[in-house]
Short mmCIF file of C-alpha atoms in Angstrom, two decimals:
data_model
loop_
_atom_site.label_atom_id
_atom_site.label_comp_id
_atom_site.label_asym_id
_atom_site.label_seq_id
_atom_site.Cartn_x
_atom_site.Cartn_y
_atom_site.Cartn_z
CA MET A 1480 -20.16 61.56 -18.94
CA ILE A 1481 -23.78 62.37 -18.19
CA GLU A 1482 -25.10 65.85 -17.52
CA GLU A 1483 -28.13 66.15 -15.29
CA GLN A 1484 -30.04 69.02 -13.65
CA VAL A 1485 -29.98 68.39 -9.88
CA VAL A 1486 -30.71 70.03 -6.56
CA ILE A 1487 -27.69 69.96 -4.27
CA PHE A 1488 -28.41 69.87 -0.55
CA ARG A 1489 -26.49 69.40 2.67
CA ILE A 1490 -26.83 66.63 5.22
CA GLN A 1491 -24.45 67.37 8.06
CA GLU A 1492 -21.16 68.16 6.29
CA GLU A 1493 -21.80 66.16 3.11
CA GLU A 1494 -23.32 67.41 -0.13
CA TYR A 1495 -25.86 65.23 -1.90
CA ALA A 1496 -27.86 65.70 -5.08
CA ILE A 1497 -31.21 64.48 -6.32
CA PRO A 1498 -32.19 64.81 -9.99
CA MET A 1499 -34.74 67.58 -10.61
CA ASP A 1500 -37.08 65.17 -12.37
CA ALA A 1501 -37.45 63.18 -9.11
CA ILE A 1502 -38.38 66.26 -7.04
CA LYS A 1503 -42.00 67.36 -6.60
CA GLY A 1504 -41.14 70.44 -4.57
CA ILE A 1505 -39.01 72.00 -1.85
CA ILE A 1506 -40.66 73.49 1.22
CA THR A 1507 -39.69 75.14 4.47
CA PRO A 1508 -41.64 73.13 7.02
CA CYS A 1509 -43.77 74.96 9.58
CA GLU A 1510 -43.73 72.05 11.97
CA ILE A 1511 -42.55 68.46 11.78
CA ILE A 1512 -44.73 66.32 14.03
CA THR A 1513 -42.82 63.58 15.83
CA THR A 1514 -44.32 60.10 15.55
CA PRO A 1515 -44.00 57.77 18.55
CA ALA A 1516 -42.20 54.44 18.17
CA ALA A 1517 -40.98 55.42 14.70
CA PRO A 1518 -37.74 54.11 13.19
CA ASP A 1519 -34.67 56.28 13.85
CA TYR A 1520 -34.56 57.55 10.28
CA LEU A 1521 -38.14 58.89 10.43
CA GLU A 1522 -37.96 62.52 11.58
CA GLY A 1523 -41.75 62.81 11.72
CA ILE A 1524 -44.61 63.89 9.50
CA ILE A 1525 -45.83 67.10 7.92
CA LYS A 1526 -49.23 68.06 6.54
CA LYS A 1527 -49.30 69.58 3.08
CA ASP A 1528 -52.49 70.24 1.17
CA GLY A 1529 -54.40 67.93 3.52
CA GLN A 1530 -51.98 65.06 2.93
CA ILE A 1531 -49.71 63.52 5.57
CA ILE A 1532 -46.14 63.17 4.33
CA PRO A 1533 -43.41 61.27 6.21
CA VAL A 1534 -40.15 63.18 6.61
CA VAL A 1535 -36.96 61.12 6.57
CA ARG A 1536 -33.57 62.11 7.98
CA LEU A 1537 -31.06 60.51 5.60
CA SER A 1538 -28.21 61.03 8.07
CA ALA A 1539 -29.85 58.46 10.37
CA LYS A 1540 -30.77 56.22 7.42
CA PHE A 1541 -27.17 56.19 6.20
CA GLY A 1542 -25.70 55.80 9.70
CA LEU A 1543 -23.86 59.13 9.61
CA VAL A 1544 -22.63 60.15 13.04
CA GLY A 1545 -22.61 63.67 14.33
CA GLN A 1546 -24.82 66.25 15.89
CA LYS A 1547 -28.42 66.29 14.72
CA ALA A 1548 -28.73 69.47 12.68
CA GLU A 1549 -31.84 71.60 12.28
CA VAL A 1550 -34.10 70.76 9.35
CA CYS A 1551 -34.23 73.88 7.18
CA HIS A 1552 -35.92 72.43 4.10
CA VAL A 1553 -37.90 69.37 3.10
CA ILE A 1554 -37.37 68.03 -0.41
CA LEU A 1555 -40.54 66.30 -1.62
CA VAL A 1556 -40.00 63.23 -3.77
CA GLN A 1557 -42.31 60.55 -5.16
CA ILE A 1558 -41.33 56.90 -4.80
CA GLY A 1559 -43.96 54.72 -6.41
CA SER A 1560 -47.27 55.83 -4.89
CA GLN A 1561 -45.62 57.27 -1.78
CA GLU A 1562 -44.71 60.93 -1.38
CA ILE A 1563 -41.78 61.34 1.01
CA GLY A 1564 -40.03 64.36 2.44
CA ILE A 1565 -36.24 64.35 2.70
CA ALA A 1566 -34.96 66.50 5.57
CA ALA A 1567 -32.13 68.79 4.50
CA ASN A 1568 -29.92 71.06 6.58
CA GLY A 1569 -29.79 73.43 3.64
CA ILE A 1570 -30.41 73.72 -0.07
CA ILE A 1571 -27.19 74.78 -1.70
CA GLU A 1572 -28.09 75.23 -5.35
CA LYS A 1573 -29.67 73.93 -8.50
CA PHE A 1574 -26.90 72.80 -10.77
CA ARG A 1575 -26.18 71.02 -14.03
CA LEU A 1576 -24.05 68.22 -12.63
CA THR A 1577 -21.62 66.13 -14.64
CA ALA A 1578 -21.86 62.74 -12.96
CA THR A 1579 -19.56 59.81 -13.54
CA CYS A 1580 -20.77 56.31 -12.81
CA LEU A 1581 -19.29 54.51 -9.86
CA ASP A 1582 -16.95 51.63 -10.51
CA ALA A 1583 -19.08 48.47 -10.38
CA SER A 1584 -16.72 47.00 -7.77
CA THR A 1585 -17.72 49.73 -5.28
CA ARG A 1586 -21.45 49.04 -5.48
CA GLY A 1587 -22.87 46.88 -2.75
CA ARG A 1588 -19.87 47.26 -0.42
CA SER A 1589 -21.95 49.43 1.87
CA TYR A 1590 -25.63 50.19 2.15
CA LEU A 1591 -25.04 53.66 0.78
CA GLY A 1592 -23.33 52.26 -2.30
CA SER A 1593 -26.54 50.62 -3.49
CA CYS A 1594 -28.36 53.95 -3.77
CA ILE A 1595 -25.61 56.05 -5.36
CA ARG A 1596 -26.08 56.81 -9.06
CA GLY A 1597 -22.71 58.45 -9.32
CA LEU A 1598 -20.28 61.03 -8.06
CA GLY A 1599 -19.99 64.49 -9.53
CA GLU A 1600 -17.31 67.12 -9.28
CA ILE A 1601 -18.08 70.82 -9.12
CA GLY A 1602 -15.69 73.62 -9.85
CA ASN A 1603 -12.10 72.53 -10.13
CA GLY A 1604 -12.83 69.18 -8.54
CA ASN A 1605 -12.66 70.60 -5.02
CA ARG A 1606 -16.28 69.56 -4.27
CA VAL A 1607 -17.57 66.04 -4.71
CA ILE A 1608 -21.34 65.63 -4.84
CA ILE A 1609 -23.02 62.29 -4.13
CA LEU A 1610 -25.81 61.77 -6.67
CA LEU A 1611 -28.54 59.65 -5.09
CA ASP A 1612 -30.89 57.20 -6.77
CA ILE A 1613 -33.73 58.14 -4.45
CA ALA A 1614 -35.89 55.18 -5.52
CA GLN A 1615 -33.21 52.80 -4.18
CA VAL A 1616 -32.79 54.44 -0.76
CA PHE A 1617 -35.74 52.72 0.93
CA SER A 1618 -36.67 49.05 1.14
CA GLU A 1619 -40.22 47.87 0.48
CA THR A 1620 -40.64 47.32 4.24
CA GLU A 1621 -39.61 50.91 4.98
CA LEU A 1622 -41.98 52.25 2.33
CA ALA A 1623 -44.80 50.15 3.82
CA ILE A 1624 -44.12 51.65 7.27
CA MET A 1625 -44.31 55.15 5.80
CA ARG A 1626 -47.52 54.36 3.88
CA LYS A 1627 -49.21 53.40 7.17
CA LEU A 1628 -48.64 56.91 8.54
CA ASP A 1629 -51.31 58.48 6.34
CA HIS A 1630 -54.08 56.08 7.31
#
């Protein structure tokens, strides 16, 4: 079993985690600016320290159905040279998560499976947290689209 310091956040009714070492910061956005003709998963952009940062709604990226919830926080991550904001409905906690690797047979069965590093249980096993490999969430094409937003 691996122990890892993570930030647990909510997307709709699910709880996800990103390792602390992948996070550059967590902000409460003043305004997310909608971008015309953007892919469904792109919530918009924010300006931070003079830089334009794309904000992604993972619920749309992962095909989760349900009502679009308000973005309460933006988790800033770095993927290669691109800084990206992950829209979150709420930050739950920072936690030392014990993650177990997924069975190899489950990887690749769905798009989401390719970007899961593992599943973790909190408490008495009554909460399951999905630990994301944030670098695997976006394709090169998607990253290229987001890079064009700051030019």
